[in-house]
XYZ file of C-alpha atoms in Angstrom:
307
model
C 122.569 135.459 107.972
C 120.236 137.652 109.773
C 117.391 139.810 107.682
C 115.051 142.556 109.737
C 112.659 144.303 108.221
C 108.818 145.290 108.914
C 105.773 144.921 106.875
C 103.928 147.546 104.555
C 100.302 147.801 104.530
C 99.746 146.157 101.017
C 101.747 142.868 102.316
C 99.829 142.552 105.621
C 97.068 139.904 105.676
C 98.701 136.835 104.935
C 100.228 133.650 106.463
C 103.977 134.511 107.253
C 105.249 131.517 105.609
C 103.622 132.660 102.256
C 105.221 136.214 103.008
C 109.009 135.324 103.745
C 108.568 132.994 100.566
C 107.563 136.042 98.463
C 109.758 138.015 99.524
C 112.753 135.241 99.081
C 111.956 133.726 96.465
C 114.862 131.422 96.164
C 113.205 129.794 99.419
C 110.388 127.451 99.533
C 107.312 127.874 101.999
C 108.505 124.283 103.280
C 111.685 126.012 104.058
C 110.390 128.728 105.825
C 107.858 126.513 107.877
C 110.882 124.690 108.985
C 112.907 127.845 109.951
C 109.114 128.894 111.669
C 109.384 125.375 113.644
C 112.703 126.194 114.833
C 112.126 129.741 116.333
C 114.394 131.195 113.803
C 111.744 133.834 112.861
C 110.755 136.505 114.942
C 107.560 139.112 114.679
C 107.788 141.591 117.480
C 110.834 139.874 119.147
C 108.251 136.594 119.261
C 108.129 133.468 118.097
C 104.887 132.672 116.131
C 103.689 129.273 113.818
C 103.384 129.387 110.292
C 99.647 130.273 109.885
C 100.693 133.671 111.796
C 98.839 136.431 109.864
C 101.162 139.295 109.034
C 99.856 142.814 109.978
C 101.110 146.282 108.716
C 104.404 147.518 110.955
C 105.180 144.171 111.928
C 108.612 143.820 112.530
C 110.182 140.444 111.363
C 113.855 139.555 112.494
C 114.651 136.320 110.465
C 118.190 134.595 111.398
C 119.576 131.593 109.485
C 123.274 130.128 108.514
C 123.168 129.028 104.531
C 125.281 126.144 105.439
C 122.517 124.629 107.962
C 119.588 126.044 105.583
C 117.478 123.302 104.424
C 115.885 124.125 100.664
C 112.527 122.156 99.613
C 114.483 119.621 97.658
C 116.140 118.865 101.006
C 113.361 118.392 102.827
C 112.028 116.163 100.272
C 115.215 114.364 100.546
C 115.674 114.008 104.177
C 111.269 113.283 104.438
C 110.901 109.779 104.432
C 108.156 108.214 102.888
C 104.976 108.069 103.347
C 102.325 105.404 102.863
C 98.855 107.123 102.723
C 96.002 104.517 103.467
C 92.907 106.897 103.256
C 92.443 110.399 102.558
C 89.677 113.201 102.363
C 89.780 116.840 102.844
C 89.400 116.905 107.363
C 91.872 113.406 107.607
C 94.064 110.856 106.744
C 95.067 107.697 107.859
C 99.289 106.834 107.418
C 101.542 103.702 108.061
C 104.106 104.614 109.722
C 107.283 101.983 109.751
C 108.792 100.818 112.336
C 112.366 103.064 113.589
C 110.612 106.304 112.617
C 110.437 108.662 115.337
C 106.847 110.411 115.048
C 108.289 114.444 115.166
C 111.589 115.444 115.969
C 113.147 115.917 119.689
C 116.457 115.830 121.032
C 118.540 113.189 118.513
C 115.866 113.342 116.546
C 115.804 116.489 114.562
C 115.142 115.047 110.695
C 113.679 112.039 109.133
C 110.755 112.143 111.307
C 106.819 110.980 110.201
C 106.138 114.444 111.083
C 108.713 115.828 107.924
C 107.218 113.277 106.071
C 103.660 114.432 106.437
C 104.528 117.717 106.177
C 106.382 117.569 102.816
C 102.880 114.958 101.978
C 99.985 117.444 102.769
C 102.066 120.575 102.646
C 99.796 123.589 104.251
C 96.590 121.153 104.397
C 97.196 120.255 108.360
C 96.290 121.130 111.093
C 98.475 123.699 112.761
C 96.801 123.253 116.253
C 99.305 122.588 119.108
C 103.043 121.909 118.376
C 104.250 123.099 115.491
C 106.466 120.002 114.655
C 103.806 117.452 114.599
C 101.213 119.804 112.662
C 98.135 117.638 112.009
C 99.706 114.699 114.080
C 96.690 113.593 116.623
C 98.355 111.285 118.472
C 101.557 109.176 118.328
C 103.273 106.107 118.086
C 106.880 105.052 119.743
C 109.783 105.179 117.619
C 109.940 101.015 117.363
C 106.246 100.799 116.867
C 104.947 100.457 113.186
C 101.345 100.691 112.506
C 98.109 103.024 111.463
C 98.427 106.930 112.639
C 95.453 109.676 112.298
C 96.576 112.738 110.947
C 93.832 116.412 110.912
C 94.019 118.252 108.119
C 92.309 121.527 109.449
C 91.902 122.910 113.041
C 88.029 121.824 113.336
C 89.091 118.061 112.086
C 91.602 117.751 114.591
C 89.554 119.331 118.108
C 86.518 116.649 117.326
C 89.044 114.008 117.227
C 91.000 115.194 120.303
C 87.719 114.946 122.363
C 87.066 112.138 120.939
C 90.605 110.481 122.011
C 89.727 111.906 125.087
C 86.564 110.016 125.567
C 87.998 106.851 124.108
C 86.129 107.031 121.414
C 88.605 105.964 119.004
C 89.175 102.450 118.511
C 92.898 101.477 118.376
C 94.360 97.616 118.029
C 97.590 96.185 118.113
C 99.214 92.766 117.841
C 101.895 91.818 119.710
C 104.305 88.741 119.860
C 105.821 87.961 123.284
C 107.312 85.889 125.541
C 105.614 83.780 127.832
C 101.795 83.181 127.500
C 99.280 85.151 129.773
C 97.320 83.602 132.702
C 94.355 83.607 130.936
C 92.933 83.852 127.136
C 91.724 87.295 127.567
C 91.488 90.340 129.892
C 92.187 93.538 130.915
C 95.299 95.167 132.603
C 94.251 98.318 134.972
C 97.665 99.718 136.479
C 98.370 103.217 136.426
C 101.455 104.277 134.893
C 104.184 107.293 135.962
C 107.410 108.098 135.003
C 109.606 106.002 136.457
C 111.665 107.976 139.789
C 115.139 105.840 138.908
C 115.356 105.960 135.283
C 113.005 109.272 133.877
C 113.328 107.674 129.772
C 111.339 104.643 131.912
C 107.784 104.694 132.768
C 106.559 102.579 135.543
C 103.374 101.385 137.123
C 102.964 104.020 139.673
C 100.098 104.086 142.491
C 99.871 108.043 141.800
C 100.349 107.507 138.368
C 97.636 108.238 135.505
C 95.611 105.908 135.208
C 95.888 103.240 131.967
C 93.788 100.709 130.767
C 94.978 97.630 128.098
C 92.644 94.875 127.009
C 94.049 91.825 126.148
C 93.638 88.495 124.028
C 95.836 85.380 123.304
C 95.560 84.409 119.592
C 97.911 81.701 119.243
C 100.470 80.247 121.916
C 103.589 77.827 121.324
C 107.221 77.310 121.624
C 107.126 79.896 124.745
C 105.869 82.577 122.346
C 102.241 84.381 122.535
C 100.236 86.160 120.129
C 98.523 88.694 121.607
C 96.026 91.191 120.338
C 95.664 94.562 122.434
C 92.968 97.239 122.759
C 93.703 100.381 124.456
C 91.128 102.486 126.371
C 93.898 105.092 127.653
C 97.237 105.955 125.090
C 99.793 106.394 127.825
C 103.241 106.376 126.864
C 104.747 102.921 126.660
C 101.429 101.768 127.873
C 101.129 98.262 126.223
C 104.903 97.749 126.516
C 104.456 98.478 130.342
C 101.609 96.709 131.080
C 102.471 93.622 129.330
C 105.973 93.513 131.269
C 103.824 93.644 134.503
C 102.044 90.489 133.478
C 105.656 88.369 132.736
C 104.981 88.552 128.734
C 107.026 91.575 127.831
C 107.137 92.359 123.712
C 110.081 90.692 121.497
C 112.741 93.233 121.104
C 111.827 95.596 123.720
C 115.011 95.426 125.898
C 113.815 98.329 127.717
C 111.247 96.876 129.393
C 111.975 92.618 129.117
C 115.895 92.884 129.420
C 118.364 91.191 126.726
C 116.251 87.945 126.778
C 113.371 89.475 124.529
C 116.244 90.597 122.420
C 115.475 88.582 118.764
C 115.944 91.190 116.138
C 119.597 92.933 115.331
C 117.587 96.279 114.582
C 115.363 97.738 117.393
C 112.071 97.674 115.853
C 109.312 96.139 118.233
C 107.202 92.920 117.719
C 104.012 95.673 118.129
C 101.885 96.909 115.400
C 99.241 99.745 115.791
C 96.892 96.753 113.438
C 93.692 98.678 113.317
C 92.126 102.121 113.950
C 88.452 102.901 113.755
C 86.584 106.244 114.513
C 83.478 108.308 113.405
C 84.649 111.220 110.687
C 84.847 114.229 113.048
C 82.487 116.362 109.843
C 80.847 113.583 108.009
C 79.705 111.368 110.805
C 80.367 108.474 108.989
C 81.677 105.585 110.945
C 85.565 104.599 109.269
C 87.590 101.372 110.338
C 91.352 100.755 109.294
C 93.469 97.772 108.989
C 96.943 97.324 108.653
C 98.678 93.940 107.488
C 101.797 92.799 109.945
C 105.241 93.793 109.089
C 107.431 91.213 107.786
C 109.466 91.062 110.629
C 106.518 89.026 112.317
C 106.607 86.073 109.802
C 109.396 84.090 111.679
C 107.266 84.030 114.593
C 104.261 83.684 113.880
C 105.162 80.718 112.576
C 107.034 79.383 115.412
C 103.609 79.765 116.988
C 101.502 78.377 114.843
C 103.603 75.557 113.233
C 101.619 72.577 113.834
């Protein structure tokens, strides 16, 4: 169904999404933001985000098949949910389980922690960068379970960029994997690239960027380690990488230790993003998370620590 039409003075000045949503009101603004997301609305032959501020003579060229539209109940069907740890009016801290891809991508197109936080906070989020992760700061791999900072306004979410930038976020996870590491603590400094044979891979590379994992053993036994891991750089697949290098790749992560780490029948990692801690990008106010281990831990954890 396509609609084209352009905008009279006394309807310019607002957000698009709130426009299309007045003037079809059968559709919900979470509708249109998803159609916005999509490219599937057009001012001035353009594609433009959802905080887009109409002006007068815009034209609009909106293009969308009933059978593939996606209504607000839909949405709030297809979001999965969300577990909400802490929340003020610049962030929020969410859990985000383990199989849930952080915004959508190829395969990946619904069911994502980015629906789900959008169909949570609705227009309070950030809308700085891409528009299908809006508020997201940074991410977590689709296996991974664990703590995730969300921005709820522009100026939230550029103080806590720079301040990911300058590693001033503290982020902890806890790992169990096979094999036990040289030593009881210590840091892994290998810089990682995409891997040249297999690009879904990423590889220590000598021209890679450069990646930084701290390290210590909690409990060892039965072949199995527990590891706790600090990050000073958030490369992708950094931990899962690094701790490969050293001969201790994580339970379950096939991609990186073969079919011998293989435990679980689902694909979730033995990693949890356990703890995040940063200083409230308005208030100042130093704020530290923690996030109890899934159950899918329990069986080993007490392999390693049955005495």
């Amino acid at each position: 169904m396509l609609h084209e039409f352009r905008v009279e003075e006394k309807a310019a000045g607002q957000r698009i999404d709130r426009f299309l949503a007045e003037i079809f009101p059968d559709k919900s603004r979470s509708f249109w933001q998803k159609l916005i997301s999509q490219n599937s609305v057009l001012i001035n032959d353009s594609p433009v985000k959802s905080s887009y501020i109409v002006e007068t003579n815009d034209l609009i060229r909106v293009e969308y098949f009933e059978v593939d539209a996606v209504g607000e109940a839909e949405i709030e069907k297809k979001a999965p949910p969300l577990n909400v740890i802490y929340e003020d009016q610049d962030v929020a801290v969410v859990e985000k389980e383990a199989g849930l891809v952080t915004h959508s991508a190829p395969g990946h197109s619904s069911g994502t922690l980015a629906e789900a936080v959008q169909n949570y906070f609705g227009d309070n989020l950030s809308d700085l960068g891409d528009s299908r992760r809006r508020g997201i700061v940074h991410r977590l791999d689709k296996d991974t379970s664990g703590l995730l900072l969300i921005a709820k306004n522009n100026n939230a979410h550029k103080e806590l960029a720079k301040a990911f930038k300058k590693h001033d976020v503290l982020r902890e996870y806890q790992a169990i994997v096979l094999g036990t590491p040289e030593t009881d603590s210590g840091l892994i400094d290998a810089p990682l690239g995409r891997d040249p044979k297999e690009r879904k891979r990423m590889s220590v590379q000598s021209e890679g960027k450069y990646a930084r994992t701290y390290f210590e053993v909690l409990g060892s036994n039965n072949g199995l380690s527990h590891l706790l891991l600090r990050l000073e750089t958030g490369r992708t697949h950094q931990i899962r990488v690094h701790l490969a290098m050293i001969n201790c790749p994580i339970l379950n992560d096939e991609k990186y230790g073969g079919k011998r780490v293989r435990v679980l029948d689902e694909d979730d990692l033995l990693l949890h993003a356990s703890k995040l801690a940063f200083t409230h990008p308005v208030s100042g106010e130093e704020l530290s998370f923690s996030s109890d281990l899934p159950r899918r831990f329990d069986f080993f954890l007490e392999e390693i620590y049955r005495k």
